[in-house]
Amino acid sequence: MKPIDNEHTLIGPFCQVVTMAALPEAGPIADEQLQVLHNAGVLMQGERIVQVGDYTMLLKIASDNSYALEKVDQPMVLLPGLVDAHTHICYAGSRANDYAMRVAGKSYLEIARSGGGILDSVRKTREAPLVELVDLLRKRCDRHLAEGVTTCEVKSGYGLTVEAELKMLEAIQLVNKHHALELIPTCLAAHMRPPEHSDSRLYLQHVLKDLLPQVQERGLASRVDIFIEDTAFTEKEALEYLLAAREMGFDITVHADQFSTGGSRVAAEAGAISADHLEASGDAEIALLKDAGVVATVLPGASLGLGMHYAPARDMLDGGLCLAIATDWNPGSAPMGDLLLQAALLGAAEKLTMAETLAAITTRAARALNLTDRGTVEKGQLADMIAFPTDSYKEILYYQGKLKPTVVWKRGKKLEQSIRVKPEQQDPIS
Ligand code: NIG
Ligand code: FE
């Protein structure tokens, strides 16, 4: 008998493998378009998937070749690992006071005047030593991974000085080296004009000259973001900044149309990969993004946190856009950070098919990050996968975030979870 080949592993059998493969890159998706394989398995070699298909057929191949087996002994549904394409989870301090004031009816300006808002997180993040930021970020990554997120974008933007922005990006790089959750860093030094600078344009020029070259040389981020809004940067300032950053070789993404329109036009003109937020977008903005091939990343967590309406996700899909859904997890507008729950709620409110919602947090979210090696369960892709304790994929969104994955594979490595039952089977007292 041949010795066991541990380089290859067959996992399964799964009641269903929802591959998310071969779907249209943009526009509506009917549930019938989902590829759902029954009694299926996945053959992995190291960190990659080499074959997906009928379990009995794969078991024969595995036994002929003495491949290792990871037996699944209860009804399970397999999906690609989730991709959270927009977060701000590197920060210190809580903004629960802001939240209390907001729900009591205070305005954005009143909250800022009493010491809250983005600049409060900037103060606390500047004060926090690197080790503290690393520790806080690591804990948030632990939770995200346990909830099925295997790739997560993380922005800087609470430093707003060269030194503090570099500290944030270093913290992200350090956690990324040691954590199974893979982080995609983005430089958001253009989150707001910091209080030390009186001229926004000069601040952005300073970032271009004194920060971005260091970010590039040290391999700290290859993406640049800006917040376009009355309270942050104007369209003109943003376009000039983004074109210069793009010229340097950065990928572009934009905080656009959160409260007022204008940002999506800049995203289109700057050749951005994604425009994010878009709560204020209408038909004209959707058409602009469509013509420029920009991915629309909507952030239901910010709508929930701020108590405002969702972005028009249904109209976006009907208008032919590639729709991604992300958490925007941050201390101010979106403190919850539960991707599956938020996607399910948005899907229910906006009448998205299950296929559209699932695509928006897997394959289409990967597209929002310009990543082509994940987001589907198919040959050649990274073995980033999550398994739910159910026999039908429809139960995943049906339970609106309460059915969690119990097994997560990141680059072929298995991470077991402790929760093993469906929501209605959980003891309500415990
Ligand atoms: O995406 N809109 C701008 N920035 C963040 C909020 C950050 C904060 O409030 O700390 C967002 O919602
Ligand atoms: Fe954001």
Tab-separated table of C-alpha atoms and ligand atoms in Angstrom:
chain	number	residue	atom	x	y	z
A	1	MET	CA	0.000	0.000	0.000
A	2	LYS	CA	1.239	3.477	-0.906
A	3	PRO	CA	1.889	5.886	1.996
A	4	ILE	CA	-0.802	8.574	2.437
A	5	ASP	CA	-0.261	11.553	0.128
A	6	ASN	CA	-0.913	14.464	2.503
A	7	GLU	CA	-0.278	17.040	-0.204
A	8	HIS	CA	-3.673	16.056	-1.674
A	9	THR	CA	-6.868	16.030	0.402
A	10	LEU	CA	-10.400	15.075	-0.542
A	11	ILE	CA	-13.123	16.739	1.524
A	12	GLY	CA	-16.762	15.699	1.534
A	13	PRO	CA	-19.321	14.410	0.940
A	14	PHE	CA	-21.367	17.636	0.953
A	15	CYS	CA	-25.131	17.636	0.349
A	16	GLN	CA	-24.546	20.662	-1.843
A	17	VAL	CA	-21.513	22.483	-3.194
A	18	VAL	CA	-22.576	25.919	-4.428
A	19	THR	CA	-19.622	26.737	-6.655
A	20	MET	CA	-20.597	30.337	-7.604
A	21	ALA	CA	-18.752	29.559	-10.876
A	22	ALA	CA	-19.788	30.538	-14.420
A	23	LEU	CA	-22.089	33.387	-13.328
A	24	PRO	CA	-22.435	36.643	-15.272
A	25	GLU	CA	-19.884	39.247	-14.110
A	26	ALA	CA	-22.592	41.905	-13.788
A	27	GLY	CA	-26.364	42.378	-13.806
A	28	PRO	CA	-29.183	40.196	-12.432
A	29	ILE	CA	-28.743	36.506	-11.534
A	30	ALA	CA	-31.609	34.006	-11.163
A	31	ASP	CA	-31.228	31.291	-8.514
A	32	GLU	CA	-31.545	28.729	-11.326
A	33	GLN	CA	-28.231	30.021	-12.687
A	34	LEU	CA	-26.381	28.825	-9.588
A	35	GLN	CA	-24.316	25.703	-10.088
A	36	VAL	CA	-25.357	23.444	-7.204
A	37	LEU	CA	-23.579	20.064	-7.108
A	38	HIS	CA	-25.222	17.320	-5.021
A	39	ASN	CA	-23.335	14.675	-3.025
A	40	ALA	CA	-20.164	16.414	-4.082
A	41	GLY	CA	-16.576	16.699	-2.888
A	42	VAL	CA	-13.563	18.939	-3.363
A	43	LEU	CA	-10.067	17.697	-4.055
A	44	MET	CA	-7.338	20.052	-2.871
A	45	GLN	CA	-3.622	20.108	-3.505
A	46	GLY	CA	-1.890	22.325	-0.946
A	47	GLU	CA	-3.650	25.689	-1.007
A	48	ARG	CA	-5.465	25.153	-4.309
A	49	ILE	CA	-8.555	23.329	-5.538
A	50	VAL	CA	-7.733	20.722	-8.185
A	51	GLN	CA	-11.125	19.108	-8.789
A	52	VAL	CA	-14.755	19.576	-7.763
A	53	GLY	CA	-17.418	16.989	-8.528
A	54	ASP	CA	-19.302	13.832	-7.624
A	55	TYR	CA	-18.009	12.478	-4.307
A	56	THR	CA	-18.088	8.806	-5.292
A	57	MET	CA	-16.003	9.518	-8.373
A	58	LEU	CA	-13.508	11.627	-6.389
A	59	LEU	CA	-13.317	8.996	-3.631
A	60	LYS	CA	-12.198	6.429	-6.202
A	61	ILE	CA	-9.454	8.765	-7.434
A	62	ALA	CA	-8.449	9.520	-3.817
A	63	SER	CA	-8.229	5.839	-2.825
A	64	ASP	CA	-6.359	4.871	-6.014
A	65	ASN	CA	-3.770	7.526	-5.202
A	66	SER	CA	-3.797	7.252	-1.373
A	67	TYR	CA	-4.873	10.874	-0.974
A	68	ALA	CA	-5.723	12.073	2.531
A	69	LEU	CA	-9.450	12.195	3.371
A	70	GLU	CA	-11.339	14.782	5.431
A	71	LYS	CA	-14.683	13.080	5.966
A	72	VAL	CA	-17.759	15.228	6.509
A	73	ASP	CA	-20.069	13.284	8.829
A	74	GLN	CA	-23.211	15.456	8.898
A	75	PRO	CA	-25.340	17.228	6.259
A	76	MET	CA	-23.348	20.239	5.107
A	77	VAL	CA	-23.436	22.845	2.333
A	78	LEU	CA	-20.163	24.202	0.951
A	79	LEU	CA	-19.631	27.721	-0.406
A	80	PRO	CA	-16.590	29.814	-1.310
A	81	GLY	CA	-15.121	31.761	1.627
A	82	LEU	CA	-16.729	35.185	2.035
A	83	VAL	CA	-14.916	38.312	0.858
A	84	ASP	CA	-15.455	41.566	2.785
A	85	ALA	CA	-14.339	44.201	0.277
A	86	HIS	CA	-14.587	47.327	2.471
A	87	THR	CA	-13.675	47.729	6.153
A	88	HIS	CA	-11.956	50.124	8.547
A	89	ILE	CA	-11.160	47.547	11.276
A	90	CYS	CA	-7.753	48.938	12.235
A	91	TYR	CA	-8.730	51.489	14.885
A	92	ALA	CA	-8.611	52.231	18.603
A	93	GLY	CA	-11.478	53.389	20.823
A	94	SER	CA	-15.241	53.084	20.743
A	95	ARG	CA	-17.717	55.641	19.411
A	96	ALA	CA	-20.687	54.417	21.456
A	97	ASN	CA	-21.192	58.026	22.596
A	98	ASP	CA	-21.694	59.117	18.983
A	99	TYR	CA	-24.237	56.344	18.550
A	100	ALA	CA	-26.122	57.383	21.694
A	101	MET	CA	-26.251	60.995	20.509
A	102	ARG	CA	-27.336	59.958	17.013
A	103	VAL	CA	-30.238	57.818	18.191
A	104	ALA	CA	-31.222	60.700	20.515
A	105	GLY	CA	-31.588	62.852	17.398
A	106	LYS	CA	-28.350	64.891	17.395
A	107	SER	CA	-26.953	66.015	14.044
A	108	TYR	CA	-23.596	65.120	12.510
A	109	LEU	CA	-22.303	68.612	13.338
A	110	GLU	CA	-23.484	68.501	16.944
A	111	ILE	CA	-21.741	65.142	17.381
A	112	ALA	CA	-18.514	66.464	15.831
A	113	ARG	CA	-18.652	69.629	18.006
A	114	SER	CA	-18.941	67.565	21.179
A	115	GLY	CA	-15.731	65.692	20.314
A	116	GLY	CA	-17.151	62.765	18.329
A	117	GLY	CA	-16.981	61.791	14.648
A	118	ILE	CA	-14.079	60.472	12.558
A	119	LEU	CA	-11.615	62.845	14.261
A	120	ASP	CA	-12.313	61.174	17.625
A	121	SER	CA	-11.139	57.840	16.165
A	122	VAL	CA	-8.165	59.685	14.644
A	123	ARG	CA	-7.139	61.005	18.087
A	124	LYS	CA	-7.425	57.570	19.704
A	125	THR	CA	-5.718	55.725	16.838
A	126	ARG	CA	-2.841	58.205	16.809
A	127	GLU	CA	-2.358	57.699	20.557
A	128	ALA	CA	-2.447	53.887	20.389
A	129	PRO	CA	0.943	52.159	20.194
A	130	LEU	CA	1.502	49.784	17.262
A	131	VAL	CA	1.161	46.689	19.466
A	132	GLU	CA	-2.252	47.821	20.674
A	133	LEU	CA	-3.495	48.383	17.123
A	134	VAL	CA	-2.160	44.959	16.146
A	135	ASP	CA	-3.963	43.345	19.058
A	136	LEU	CA	-7.294	45.073	18.352
A	137	LEU	CA	-7.123	44.272	14.641
A	138	ARG	CA	-6.191	40.639	15.332
A	139	LYS	CA	-9.248	40.166	17.544
A	140	ARG	CA	-11.579	41.593	14.893
A	141	CYS	CA	-9.944	39.284	12.330
A	142	ASP	CA	-10.569	36.289	14.631
A	143	ARG	CA	-14.280	37.081	14.662
A	144	HIS	CA	-14.529	37.711	10.933
A	145	LEU	CA	-12.768	34.447	10.085
A	146	ALA	CA	-15.005	32.507	12.475
A	147	GLU	CA	-18.003	33.999	10.654
A	148	GLY	CA	-16.723	32.778	7.291
A	149	VAL	CA	-14.804	35.765	5.940
A	150	THR	CA	-11.560	34.479	4.401
A	151	THR	CA	-10.443	37.687	2.619
A	152	CYS	CA	-10.910	41.156	4.098
A	153	GLU	CA	-9.982	44.587	2.827
A	154	VAL	CA	-8.748	46.972	5.565
A	155	LYS	CA	-8.241	50.719	5.205
A	156	SER	CA	-5.958	53.133	6.987
A	157	GLY	CA	-7.452	56.617	7.441
A	158	TYR	CA	-7.543	57.179	11.198
A	159	GLY	CA	-3.929	58.413	11.231
A	160	LEU	CA	-3.936	61.336	8.779
A	161	THR	CA	-0.230	62.071	9.309
A	162	VAL	CA	2.565	60.301	7.440
A	163	GLU	CA	3.702	58.640	10.658
A	164	ALA	CA	0.274	57.541	11.890
A	165	GLU	CA	-0.889	56.322	8.478
A	166	LEU	CA	2.298	54.230	8.188
A	167	LYS	CA	1.673	52.864	11.694
A	168	MET	CA	-1.822	51.711	10.686
A	169	LEU	CA	-0.588	50.104	7.468
A	170	GLU	CA	2.239	48.407	9.389
A	171	ALA	CA	-0.286	47.013	11.882
A	172	ILE	CA	-2.311	45.622	8.964
A	173	GLN	CA	0.833	44.114	7.417
A	174	LEU	CA	1.879	42.529	10.724
A	175	VAL	CA	-1.511	40.923	11.348
A	176	ASN	CA	-1.638	39.770	7.733
A	177	LYS	CA	1.662	37.894	8.184
A	178	HIS	CA	0.372	35.823	11.078
A	179	HIS	CA	-3.397	35.554	10.700
A	180	ALA	CA	-5.239	33.008	8.538
A	181	LEU	CA	-7.655	35.742	7.440
A	182	GLU	CA	-6.047	37.367	4.403
A	183	LEU	CA	-6.006	41.160	4.506
A	184	ILE	CA	-5.993	43.490	1.494
A	185	PRO	CA	-4.685	46.883	2.674
A	186	THR	CA	-5.863	50.235	1.271
A	187	CYS	CA	-4.379	53.668	1.973
A	188	LEU	CA	-7.185	56.050	3.008
A	189	ALA	CA	-5.011	58.982	4.086
A	190	ALA	CA	-7.655	61.024	2.200
A	191	HIS	CA	-10.394	60.128	4.680
A	192	MET	CA	-10.666	63.744	5.952
A	193	ARG	CA	-8.538	66.841	6.051
A	194	PRO	CA	-6.687	66.567	9.388
A	195	PRO	CA	-7.027	69.495	11.838
A	196	GLU	CA	-3.338	70.470	11.428
A	197	HIS	CA	-3.908	71.342	7.760
A	198	SER	CA	-6.047	74.257	6.633
A	199	ASP	CA	-5.879	73.561	2.894
A	200	SER	CA	-7.234	70.251	1.578
A	201	ARG	CA	-5.434	70.463	-1.737
A	202	LEU	CA	-2.080	71.034	-0.042
A	203	TYR	CA	-2.754	68.136	2.336
A	204	LEU	CA	-3.440	65.799	-0.615
A	205	GLN	CA	-0.269	66.986	-2.352
A	206	HIS	CA	1.651	66.235	0.854
A	207	VAL	CA	0.176	62.704	0.899
A	208	LEU	CA	1.156	62.187	-2.748
A	209	LYS	CA	4.695	63.427	-2.191
A	210	ASP	CA	5.546	62.231	1.316
A	211	LEU	CA	3.347	59.217	2.100
A	212	LEU	CA	2.384	57.254	-1.018
A	213	PRO	CA	5.979	56.682	-2.240
A	214	GLN	CA	6.815	55.134	1.160
A	215	VAL	CA	3.643	53.041	1.096
A	216	GLN	CA	4.690	51.748	-2.299
A	217	GLU	CA	8.359	51.157	-1.484
A	218	ARG	CA	7.519	49.255	1.676
A	219	GLY	CA	4.801	47.206	-0.023
A	220	LEU	CA	2.221	48.421	2.506
A	221	ALA	CA	-0.704	48.888	0.086
A	222	SER	CA	-1.413	48.908	-3.639
A	223	ARG	CA	-4.823	50.568	-3.370
A	224	VAL	CA	-5.802	54.177	-2.685
A	225	ASP	CA	-9.187	55.425	-1.477
A	226	ILE	CA	-10.715	58.874	-0.846
A	227	PHE	CA	-13.915	60.084	0.867
A	228	ILE	CA	-15.782	62.477	-1.436
A	229	GLU	CA	-18.388	64.490	0.468
A	230	ASP	CA	-19.071	68.066	1.628
A	231	THR	CA	-17.455	67.237	4.980
A	232	ALA	CA	-14.380	65.571	3.417
A	233	PHE	CA	-12.954	66.232	-0.088
A	234	THR	CA	-14.511	67.902	-3.143
A	235	GLU	CA	-14.874	66.206	-6.516
A	236	LYS	CA	-12.187	68.420	-8.020
A	237	GLU	CA	-9.676	67.755	-5.241
A	238	ALA	CA	-10.422	64.049	-5.394
A	239	LEU	CA	-10.048	63.672	-9.151
A	240	GLU	CA	-6.679	65.419	-9.168
A	241	TYR	CA	-5.478	63.227	-6.270
A	242	LEU	CA	-6.756	59.951	-7.702
A	243	LEU	CA	-5.323	60.533	-11.177
A	244	ALA	CA	-1.912	61.213	-9.615
A	245	ALA	CA	-2.161	58.100	-7.418
A	246	ARG	CA	-3.187	56.047	-10.430
A	247	GLU	CA	-0.249	57.420	-12.371
A	248	MET	CA	1.968	56.076	-9.562
A	249	GLY	CA	0.457	52.633	-10.141
A	250	PHE	CA	-2.143	52.401	-7.365
A	251	ASP	CA	-5.537	50.768	-7.874
A	252	ILE	CA	-8.325	53.221	-7.111
A	253	THR	CA	-11.468	52.908	-5.008
A	254	VAL	CA	-13.760	55.702	-3.800
A	255	HIS	CA	-16.157	56.467	-0.918
A	256	ALA	CA	-18.843	57.851	-3.230
A	257	ASP	CA	-22.446	59.155	-3.062
A	258	GLN	CA	-22.947	58.386	0.637
A	259	PHE	CA	-25.001	61.514	1.416
A	260	SER	CA	-24.797	63.459	-1.863
A	261	THR	CA	-23.949	62.535	-5.460
A	262	GLY	CA	-20.750	63.470	-7.292
A	263	GLY	CA	-18.390	60.774	-6.077
A	264	SER	CA	-19.521	58.199	-8.608
A	265	ARG	CA	-18.678	60.575	-11.480
A	266	VAL	CA	-15.164	60.943	-10.054
A	267	ALA	CA	-14.872	57.149	-9.647
A	268	ALA	CA	-15.816	56.698	-13.311
A	269	GLU	CA	-13.431	59.415	-14.520
A	270	ALA	CA	-10.546	58.178	-12.383
A	271	GLY	CA	-10.906	54.590	-13.636
A	272	ALA	CA	-11.718	53.277	-10.151
A	273	ILE	CA	-12.162	49.553	-9.656
A	274	SER	CA	-15.027	50.130	-7.250
A	275	ALA	CA	-17.256	52.927	-5.973
A	276	ASP	CA	-18.454	52.229	-2.446
A	277	HIS	CA	-21.510	53.374	-0.374
A	278	LEU	CA	-23.794	54.815	-3.146
A	279	GLU	CA	-26.800	55.327	-0.848
A	280	ALA	CA	-27.573	58.599	-2.680
A	281	SER	CA	-27.055	57.211	-6.200
A	282	GLY	CA	-29.851	57.297	-8.776
A	283	ASP	CA	-30.249	56.206	-12.391
A	284	ALA	CA	-27.727	58.745	-13.713
A	285	GLU	CA	-25.001	57.539	-11.322
A	286	ILE	CA	-25.769	53.894	-12.083
A	287	ALA	CA	-25.374	54.603	-15.804
A	288	LEU	CA	-22.038	56.369	-15.232
A	289	LEU	CA	-20.648	53.443	-13.229
A	290	LYS	CA	-21.927	50.953	-15.771
A	291	ASP	CA	-20.285	52.735	-18.717
A	292	ALA	CA	-16.975	52.928	-16.879
A	293	GLY	CA	-17.089	49.273	-15.687
A	294	VAL	CA	-16.853	50.286	-12.010
A	295	VAL	CA	-18.007	47.720	-9.423
A	296	ALA	CA	-20.725	49.051	-7.076
A	297	THR	CA	-19.924	48.057	-3.493
A	298	VAL	CA	-22.851	48.755	-1.194
A	299	LEU	CA	-22.536	48.895	2.585
A	300	PRO	CA	-25.752	47.965	4.430
A	301	GLY	CA	-23.909	48.085	7.773
A	302	ALA	CA	-23.495	51.860	7.381
A	303	SER	CA	-27.224	52.256	6.639
A	304	LEU	CA	-28.042	50.209	9.750
A	305	GLY	CA	-25.557	52.089	11.911
A	306	LEU	CA	-26.699	55.516	10.759
A	307	GLY	CA	-30.394	54.653	10.563
A	308	MET	CA	-30.614	55.624	6.907
A	309	HIS	CA	-31.940	53.990	3.751
A	310	TYR	CA	-30.016	51.333	1.838
A	311	ALA	CA	-28.251	51.902	-1.467
A	312	PRO	CA	-30.539	51.042	-4.446
A	313	ALA	CA	-29.055	47.581	-4.958
A	314	ARG	CA	-31.965	46.230	-7.045
A	315	ASP	CA	-31.788	49.163	-9.469
A	316	MET	CA	-28.029	48.699	-9.703
A	317	LEU	CA	-28.342	45.078	-10.771
A	318	ASP	CA	-31.171	45.885	-13.193
A	319	GLY	CA	-28.982	48.684	-14.567
A	320	GLY	CA	-26.303	46.103	-15.370
A	321	LEU	CA	-23.831	46.787	-12.540
A	322	CYS	CA	-21.597	44.274	-10.804
A	323	LEU	CA	-22.875	44.487	-7.207
A	324	ALA	CA	-20.694	43.683	-4.198
A	325	ILE	CA	-21.847	43.886	-0.573
A	326	ALA	CA	-19.364	44.711	2.213
A	327	THR	CA	-19.615	45.601	5.912
A	328	ASP	CA	-17.821	48.983	6.112
A	329	TRP	CA	-17.009	47.747	9.646
A	330	ASN	CA	-15.771	50.867	11.457
A	331	PRO	CA	-16.184	52.463	14.903
A	332	GLY	CA	-18.493	55.264	13.733
A	333	SER	CA	-21.082	54.457	11.087
A	334	ALA	CA	-20.913	50.643	11.020
A	335	PRO	CA	-19.830	49.068	14.306
A	336	MET	CA	-21.533	45.665	13.808
A	337	GLY	CA	-19.383	44.070	11.117
A	338	ASP	CA	-21.448	40.934	10.397
A	339	LEU	CA	-21.260	40.405	6.625
A	340	LEU	CA	-23.699	37.520	6.237
A	341	LEU	CA	-26.346	39.146	8.431
A	342	GLN	CA	-26.086	42.486	6.648
A	343	ALA	CA	-26.174	40.907	3.190
A	344	ALA	CA	-29.275	38.908	4.157
A	345	LEU	CA	-31.069	42.035	5.438
A	346	LEU	CA	-30.189	44.045	2.346
A	347	GLY	CA	-31.336	41.156	0.154
A	348	ALA	CA	-34.711	41.025	1.916
A	349	ALA	CA	-35.247	44.803	1.733
A	350	GLU	CA	-34.028	45.266	-1.832
A	351	LYS	CA	-35.508	42.048	-3.273
A	352	LEU	CA	-32.246	40.490	-4.352
A	353	THR	CA	-32.283	36.856	-5.383
A	354	MET	CA	-30.274	34.529	-3.164
A	355	ALA	CA	-27.879	34.091	-6.085
A	356	GLU	CA	-27.350	37.866	-6.326
A	357	THR	CA	-26.743	38.246	-2.589
A	358	LEU	CA	-24.363	35.279	-2.392
A	359	ALA	CA	-22.455	36.466	-5.487
A	360	ALA	CA	-22.144	39.930	-3.915
A	361	ILE	CA	-20.204	38.527	-0.933
A	362	THR	CA	-18.115	35.989	-2.859
A	363	THR	CA	-17.228	36.153	-6.553
A	364	ARG	CA	-18.389	39.726	-7.193
A	365	ALA	CA	-16.770	40.951	-3.963
A	366	ALA	CA	-13.500	39.407	-5.163
A	367	ARG	CA	-13.943	41.389	-8.373
A	368	ALA	CA	-14.335	44.584	-6.339
A	369	LEU	CA	-10.820	43.903	-5.031
A	370	ASN	CA	-9.498	42.969	-8.487
A	371	LEU	CA	-8.835	39.394	-7.271
A	372	THR	CA	-9.426	36.561	-9.715
A	373	ASP	CA	-8.059	33.655	-7.663
A	374	ARG	CA	-10.964	33.374	-5.174
A	375	GLY	CA	-14.705	33.779	-4.743
A	376	THR	CA	-15.649	30.517	-6.495
A	377	VAL	CA	-15.152	26.823	-5.721
A	378	GLU	CA	-13.559	25.560	-8.910
A	379	LYS	CA	-10.369	24.084	-10.292
A	380	GLY	CA	-7.312	26.300	-9.915
A	381	GLN	CA	-8.839	28.613	-7.301
A	382	LEU	CA	-7.541	29.055	-3.755
A	383	ALA	CA	-9.117	26.517	-1.404
A	384	ASP	CA	-10.950	29.229	0.601
A	385	MET	CA	-14.247	27.580	1.538
A	386	ILE	CA	-16.911	27.546	4.248
A	387	ALA	CA	-19.360	24.805	5.257
A	388	PHE	CA	-22.772	25.348	6.879
A	389	PRO	CA	-24.590	22.667	8.926
A	390	THR	CA	-27.655	22.371	6.671
A	391	ASP	CA	-28.751	20.394	3.608
A	392	SER	CA	-29.979	23.381	1.561
A	393	TYR	CA	-28.072	26.548	0.632
A	394	LYS	CA	-31.378	28.449	0.830
A	395	GLU	CA	-31.293	28.163	4.630
A	396	ILE	CA	-28.145	30.290	4.810
A	397	LEU	CA	-29.804	33.611	3.920
A	398	TYR	CA	-33.162	32.448	5.317
A	399	TYR	CA	-31.697	32.485	8.838
A	400	GLN	CA	-30.430	36.036	8.199
A	401	GLY	CA	-26.986	35.573	9.632
A	402	LYS	CA	-27.884	33.276	12.552
A	403	LEU	CA	-26.747	30.132	10.728
A	404	LYS	CA	-22.973	30.374	10.897
A	405	PRO	CA	-20.407	28.264	9.047
A	406	THR	CA	-18.990	25.533	11.291
A	407	VAL	CA	-15.930	24.757	9.215
A	408	VAL	CA	-13.709	27.259	7.398
A	409	TRP	CA	-10.848	26.358	5.039
A	410	LYS	CA	-8.307	29.072	4.302
A	411	ARG	CA	-5.834	28.175	1.551
A	412	GLY	CA	-6.607	24.522	2.185
A	413	LYS	CA	-6.101	24.717	5.971
A	414	LYS	CA	-9.086	23.651	8.028
A	415	LEU	CA	-10.339	25.725	10.971
A	416	GLU	CA	-13.102	24.058	12.995
A	417	GLN	CA	-15.769	26.044	14.809
A	418	SER	CA	-17.615	25.156	17.957
A	419	ILE	CA	-21.240	26.033	17.054
A	420	ARG	CA	-22.710	22.957	15.373
A	421	VAL	CA	-26.476	23.409	15.347
A	422	LYS	CA	-29.163	25.308	13.492
A	423	PRO	CA	-30.592	28.445	15.128
A	424	GLU	CA	-33.907	26.849	16.153
A	425	GLN	CA	-32.073	23.941	17.751
A	426	GLN	CA	-30.071	26.196	20.030
A	427	ASP	CA	-31.135	26.273	23.642
A	428	PRO	CA	-32.870	29.654	24.074
A	429	ILE	CA	-31.907	29.836	27.757
A	430	SER	CA	-28.179	29.180	27.463
B	1	NIG	O1	-17.249	54.505	5.301
B	1	NIG	N1	-17.789	57.616	5.139
B	1	NIG	C1	-16.677	57.729	5.604
B	1	NIG	N2	-16.000	56.874	6.354
B	1	NIG	C2	-16.532	55.789	7.074
B	1	NIG	C3	-16.963	56.178	8.435
B	1	NIG	C4	-15.822	56.205	9.307
B	1	NIG	C5	-16.141	56.654	10.694
B	1	NIG	O2	-17.212	57.214	10.970
B	1	NIG	O3	-15.241	56.442	11.501
B	1	NIG	C6	-17.603	55.072	6.314
B	1	NIG	O4	-18.781	55.062	6.687
B	2	FE	FE	-16.000	53.179	4.601
